[in-house]
CSV table of C-alpha atoms in Angstrom, one decimal:
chain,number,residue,atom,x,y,z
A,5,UNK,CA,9.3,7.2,5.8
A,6,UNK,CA,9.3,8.1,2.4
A,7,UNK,CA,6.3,8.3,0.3
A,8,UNK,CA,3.8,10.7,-1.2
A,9,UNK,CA,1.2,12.5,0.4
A,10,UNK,CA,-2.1,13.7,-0.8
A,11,UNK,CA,-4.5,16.3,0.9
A,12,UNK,CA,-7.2,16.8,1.6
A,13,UNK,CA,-8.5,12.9,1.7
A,14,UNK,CA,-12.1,14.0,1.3
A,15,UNK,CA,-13.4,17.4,-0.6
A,16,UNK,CA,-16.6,18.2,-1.7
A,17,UNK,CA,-17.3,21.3,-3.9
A,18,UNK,CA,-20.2,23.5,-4.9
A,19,UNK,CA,-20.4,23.9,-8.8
A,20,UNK,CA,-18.4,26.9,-10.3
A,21,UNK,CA,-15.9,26.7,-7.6
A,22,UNK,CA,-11.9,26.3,-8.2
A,23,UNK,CA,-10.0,23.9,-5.6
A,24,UNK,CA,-6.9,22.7,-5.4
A,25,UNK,CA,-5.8,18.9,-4.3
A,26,UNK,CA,-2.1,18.6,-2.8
A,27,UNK,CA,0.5,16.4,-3.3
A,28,UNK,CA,3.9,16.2,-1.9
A,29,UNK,CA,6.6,13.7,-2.3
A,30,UNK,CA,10.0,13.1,-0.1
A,31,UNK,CA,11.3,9.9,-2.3
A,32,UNK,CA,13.1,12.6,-4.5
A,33,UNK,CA,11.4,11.6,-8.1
A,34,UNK,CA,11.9,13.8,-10.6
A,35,UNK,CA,7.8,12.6,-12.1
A,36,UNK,CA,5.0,12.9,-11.0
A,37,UNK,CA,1.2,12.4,-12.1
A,38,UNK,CA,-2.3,13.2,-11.6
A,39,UNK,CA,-5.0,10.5,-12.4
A,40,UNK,CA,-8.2,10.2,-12.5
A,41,UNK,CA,-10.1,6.9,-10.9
A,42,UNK,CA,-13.8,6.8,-11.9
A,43,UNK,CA,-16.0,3.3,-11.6
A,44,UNK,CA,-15.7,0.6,-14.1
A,45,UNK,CA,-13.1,2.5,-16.0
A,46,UNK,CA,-9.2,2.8,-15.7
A,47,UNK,CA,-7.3,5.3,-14.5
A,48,UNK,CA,-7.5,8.3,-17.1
A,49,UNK,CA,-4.3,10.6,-17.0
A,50,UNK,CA,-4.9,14.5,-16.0
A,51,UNK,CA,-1.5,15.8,-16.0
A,52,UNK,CA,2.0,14.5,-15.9
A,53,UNK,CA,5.7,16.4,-15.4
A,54,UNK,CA,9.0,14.8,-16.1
A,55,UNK,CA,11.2,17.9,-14.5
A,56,UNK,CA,10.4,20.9,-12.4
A,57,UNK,CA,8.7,24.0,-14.3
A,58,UNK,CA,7.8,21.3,-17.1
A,59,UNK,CA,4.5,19.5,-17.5
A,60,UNK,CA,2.5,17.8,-19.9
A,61,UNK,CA,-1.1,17.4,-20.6
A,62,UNK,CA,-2.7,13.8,-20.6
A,63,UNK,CA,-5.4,12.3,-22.0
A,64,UNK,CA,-8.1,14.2,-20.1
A,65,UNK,CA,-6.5,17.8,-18.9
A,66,UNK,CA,-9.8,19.9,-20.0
A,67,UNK,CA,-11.2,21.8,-16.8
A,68,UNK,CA,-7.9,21.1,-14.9
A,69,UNK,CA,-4.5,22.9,-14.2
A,70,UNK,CA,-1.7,21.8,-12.3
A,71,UNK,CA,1.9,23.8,-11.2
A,72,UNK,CA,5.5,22.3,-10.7
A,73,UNK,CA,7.4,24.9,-9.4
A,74,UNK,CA,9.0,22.5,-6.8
A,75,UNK,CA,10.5,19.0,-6.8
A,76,UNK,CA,8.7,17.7,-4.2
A,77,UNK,CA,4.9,19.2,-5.1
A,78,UNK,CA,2.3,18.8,-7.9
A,79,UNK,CA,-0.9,20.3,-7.0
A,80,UNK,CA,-3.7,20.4,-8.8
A,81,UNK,CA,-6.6,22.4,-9.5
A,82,UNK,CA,-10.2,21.6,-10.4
A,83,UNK,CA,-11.6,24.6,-12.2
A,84,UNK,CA,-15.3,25.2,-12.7
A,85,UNK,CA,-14.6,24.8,-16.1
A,86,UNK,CA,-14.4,20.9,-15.6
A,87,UNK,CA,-18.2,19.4,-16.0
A,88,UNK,CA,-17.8,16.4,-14.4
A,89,UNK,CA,-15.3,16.8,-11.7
A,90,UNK,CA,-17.0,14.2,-9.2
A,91,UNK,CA,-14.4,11.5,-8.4
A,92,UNK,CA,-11.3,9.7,-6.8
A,93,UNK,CA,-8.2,11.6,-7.7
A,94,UNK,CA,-4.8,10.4,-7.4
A,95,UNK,CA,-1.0,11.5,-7.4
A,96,UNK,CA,1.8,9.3,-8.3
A,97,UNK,CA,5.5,9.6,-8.7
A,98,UNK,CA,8.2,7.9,-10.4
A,99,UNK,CA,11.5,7.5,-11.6
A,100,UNK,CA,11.4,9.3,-15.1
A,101,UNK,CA,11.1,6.0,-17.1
A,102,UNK,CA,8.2,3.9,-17.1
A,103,UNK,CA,10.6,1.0,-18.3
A,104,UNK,CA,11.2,-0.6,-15.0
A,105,UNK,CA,10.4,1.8,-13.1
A,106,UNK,CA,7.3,1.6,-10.9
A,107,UNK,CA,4.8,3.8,-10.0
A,108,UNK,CA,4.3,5.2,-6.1
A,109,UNK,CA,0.6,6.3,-5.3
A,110,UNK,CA,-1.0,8.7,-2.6
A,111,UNK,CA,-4.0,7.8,-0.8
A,112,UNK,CA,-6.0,9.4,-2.9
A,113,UNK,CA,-8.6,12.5,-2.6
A,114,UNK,CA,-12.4,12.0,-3.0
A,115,UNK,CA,-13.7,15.3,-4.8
A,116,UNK,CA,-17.6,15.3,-4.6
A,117,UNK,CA,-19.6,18.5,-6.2
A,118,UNK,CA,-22.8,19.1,-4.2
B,18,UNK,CA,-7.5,2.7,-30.1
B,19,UNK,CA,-5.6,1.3,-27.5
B,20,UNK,CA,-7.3,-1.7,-25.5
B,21,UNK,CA,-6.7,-3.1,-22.1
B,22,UNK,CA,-9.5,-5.8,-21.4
B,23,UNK,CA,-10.2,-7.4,-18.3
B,24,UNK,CA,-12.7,-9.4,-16.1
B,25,UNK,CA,-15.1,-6.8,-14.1
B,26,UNK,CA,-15.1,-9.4,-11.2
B,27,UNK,CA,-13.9,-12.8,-10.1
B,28,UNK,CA,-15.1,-14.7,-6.7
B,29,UNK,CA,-12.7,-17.7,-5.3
B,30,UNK,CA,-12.6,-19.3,-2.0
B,31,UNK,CA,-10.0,-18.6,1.0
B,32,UNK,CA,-7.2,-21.1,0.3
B,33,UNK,CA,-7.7,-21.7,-3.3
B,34,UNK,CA,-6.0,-20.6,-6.5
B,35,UNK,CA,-7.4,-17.4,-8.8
B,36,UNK,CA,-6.1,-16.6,-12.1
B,37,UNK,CA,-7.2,-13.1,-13.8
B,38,UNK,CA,-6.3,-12.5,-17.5
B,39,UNK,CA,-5.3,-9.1,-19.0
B,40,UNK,CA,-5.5,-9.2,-23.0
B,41,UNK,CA,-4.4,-6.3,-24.4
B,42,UNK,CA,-4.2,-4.3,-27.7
B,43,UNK,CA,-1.5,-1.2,-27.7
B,44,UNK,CA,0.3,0.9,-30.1
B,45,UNK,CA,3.6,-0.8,-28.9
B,46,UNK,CA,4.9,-2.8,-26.0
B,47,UNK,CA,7.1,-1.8,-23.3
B,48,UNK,CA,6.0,-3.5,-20.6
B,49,UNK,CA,3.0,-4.4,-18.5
B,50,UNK,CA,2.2,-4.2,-14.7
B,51,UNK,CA,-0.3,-5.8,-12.2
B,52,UNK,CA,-1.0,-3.4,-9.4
B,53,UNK,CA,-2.9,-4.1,-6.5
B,54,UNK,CA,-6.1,-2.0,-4.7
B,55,UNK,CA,-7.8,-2.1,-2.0
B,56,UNK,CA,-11.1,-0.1,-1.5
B,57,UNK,CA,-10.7,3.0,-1.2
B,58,UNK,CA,-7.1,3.4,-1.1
B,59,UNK,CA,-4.1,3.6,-3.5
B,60,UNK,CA,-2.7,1.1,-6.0
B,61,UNK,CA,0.7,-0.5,-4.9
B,62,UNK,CA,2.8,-2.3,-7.0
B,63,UNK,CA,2.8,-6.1,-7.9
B,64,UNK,CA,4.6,-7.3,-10.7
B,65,UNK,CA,6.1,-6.0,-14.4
B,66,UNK,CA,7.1,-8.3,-17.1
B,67,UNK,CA,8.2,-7.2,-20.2
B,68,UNK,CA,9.6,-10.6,-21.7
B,69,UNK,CA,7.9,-13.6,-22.2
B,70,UNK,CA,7.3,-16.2,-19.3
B,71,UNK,CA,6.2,-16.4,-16.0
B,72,UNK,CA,7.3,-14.3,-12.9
B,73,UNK,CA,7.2,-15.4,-9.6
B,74,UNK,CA,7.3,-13.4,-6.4
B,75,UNK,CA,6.0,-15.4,-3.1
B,76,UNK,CA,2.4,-16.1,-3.5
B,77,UNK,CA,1.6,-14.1,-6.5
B,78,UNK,CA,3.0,-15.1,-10.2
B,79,UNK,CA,2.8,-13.1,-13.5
B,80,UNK,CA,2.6,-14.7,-16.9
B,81,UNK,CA,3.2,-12.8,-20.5
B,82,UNK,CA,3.0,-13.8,-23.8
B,83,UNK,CA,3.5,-10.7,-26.2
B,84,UNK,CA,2.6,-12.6,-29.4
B,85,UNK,CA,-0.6,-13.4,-28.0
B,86,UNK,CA,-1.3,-9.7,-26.6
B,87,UNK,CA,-1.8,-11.1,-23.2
B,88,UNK,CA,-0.9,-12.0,-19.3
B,89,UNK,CA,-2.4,-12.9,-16.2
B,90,UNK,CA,-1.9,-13.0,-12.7
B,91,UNK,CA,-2.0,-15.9,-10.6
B,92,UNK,CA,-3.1,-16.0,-6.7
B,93,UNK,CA,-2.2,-18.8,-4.8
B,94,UNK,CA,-3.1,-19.6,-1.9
B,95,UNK,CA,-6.0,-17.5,-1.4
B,96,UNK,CA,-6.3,-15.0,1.8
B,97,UNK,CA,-8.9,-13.1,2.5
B,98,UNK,CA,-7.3,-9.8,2.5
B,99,UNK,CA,-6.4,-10.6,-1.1
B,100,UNK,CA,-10.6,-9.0,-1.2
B,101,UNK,CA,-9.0,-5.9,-4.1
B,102,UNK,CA,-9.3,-5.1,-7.3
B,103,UNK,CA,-6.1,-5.9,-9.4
B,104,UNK,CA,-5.5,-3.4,-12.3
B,105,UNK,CA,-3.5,-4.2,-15.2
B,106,UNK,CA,-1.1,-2.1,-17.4
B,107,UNK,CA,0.7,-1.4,-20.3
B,108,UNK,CA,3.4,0.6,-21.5
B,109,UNK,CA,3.0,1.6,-25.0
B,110,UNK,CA,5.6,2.5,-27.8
B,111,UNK,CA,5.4,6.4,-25.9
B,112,UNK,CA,6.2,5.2,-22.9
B,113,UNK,CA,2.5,6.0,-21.7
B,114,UNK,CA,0.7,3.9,-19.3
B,115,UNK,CA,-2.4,2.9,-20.6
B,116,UNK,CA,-4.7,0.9,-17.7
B,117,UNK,CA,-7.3,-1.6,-17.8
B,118,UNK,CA,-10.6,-0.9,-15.5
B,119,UNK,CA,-9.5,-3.7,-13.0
B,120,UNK,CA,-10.7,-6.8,-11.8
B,121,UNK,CA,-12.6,-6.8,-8.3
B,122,UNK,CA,-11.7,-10.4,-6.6
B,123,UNK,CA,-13.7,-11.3,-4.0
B,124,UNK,CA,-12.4,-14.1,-1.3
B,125,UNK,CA,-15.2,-16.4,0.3
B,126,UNK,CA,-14.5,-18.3,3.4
């Protein structure tokens, strides 16, 4: 089945370390996203690319990085540099325009900094 | 700034009818979306409207009125694994989706 696929599910961290969440898609969009879901607040965008070996920063991209060097994958990383990193992150993928298109989540990973 | 404003958290009864506003305030319209969550998991998709008037799809309906800077979404019906939170969002002149915090609905028996 098609769909998008985020690893790992659950992470947790010590501070100053780097990881890296995975995301892979097989429903051939050319966009994809990272969000940000903390409590009692939207979902804040990280990172966003339209094409491979393109991306954009979003609203909150301080203390993160992210690569497209494939279609199909969007990692992201979670530098030390990011203060407050504690929280549910998710990928998403779409068709390029948000006009009708919709938007296809992951599952989601759960980054928690011990 | 850019404004999406919704209820923190509605309770209605298995069976019954729920309706959760979604006033917003953007730099531009292009659209707005309901999207559905569970806890824990990922949003999925619900409804878009981006003319005035209602949308209906099964059990769930989507209102907007653009003039008024505002929508809901209406249950019907009421399940209990309609227990989510229902998020609602816009797409601004840029094309970006700006999100409100979401509504948590609880279903009693």
């Amino acid at each position: 089945d098609g769909g998008i696929t985020q690893s790992p599910k659950y992470l947790f961290r010590k501070e100053g370390q780097n990881v890296t969440l995975s995301c892979e898609q097989n429903l051939n969009h050319d966009a994809m996203y990272w969000y940000r879901q903390d409590p009692g607040q939207g979902l804040r965008l990280i990172y966003y690319s339209q094409i491979v070996n393109d991306f954009q920063k979003g609203d909150i991209a301080e203390g993160y990085s992210v690569s497209r060097e494939k279609k199909e994958s969007f990692p992201l990383t979670v530098t030390s540099a990011q203060k407050n990193p504690t929280a549910f992150y998710l990928c998403a993928s779409s068709i390029p325009s948000l006009v009708t298109g919709e938007l296809f989540f992951g599952e989601g990973s759960r980054l928690t900094v011990l | 700034g850019q404004n999406i404003d919704q209820p923190t958290e509605m309770t209605a009864t298995e069976g019954a009818i729920v309706q959760i506003n979604c006033t917003y305030q953007t730099s531009g319209f292009n659209g707005l979306f309901w999207y559905q969550q569970h806890a824990g998991e990922a949003p999925t998709f619900l409804s878009y409207n981006v003319l005035d008037g209602l949308e209906e799809k099964g059990r769930f309906s989507s209102f907007l009125s653009r003039s008024k800077g505002y929508s809901y979404l209406l249950l019907k019906e009421l399940q209990m694994k309609d227990s989510a939170s229902y998020l609602c969002a816009v797409t601004d002149s840029n094309y970006q989706l700006i999100w409100g915090a979401g509504t948590k609905l609880i279903i009693k028996p």
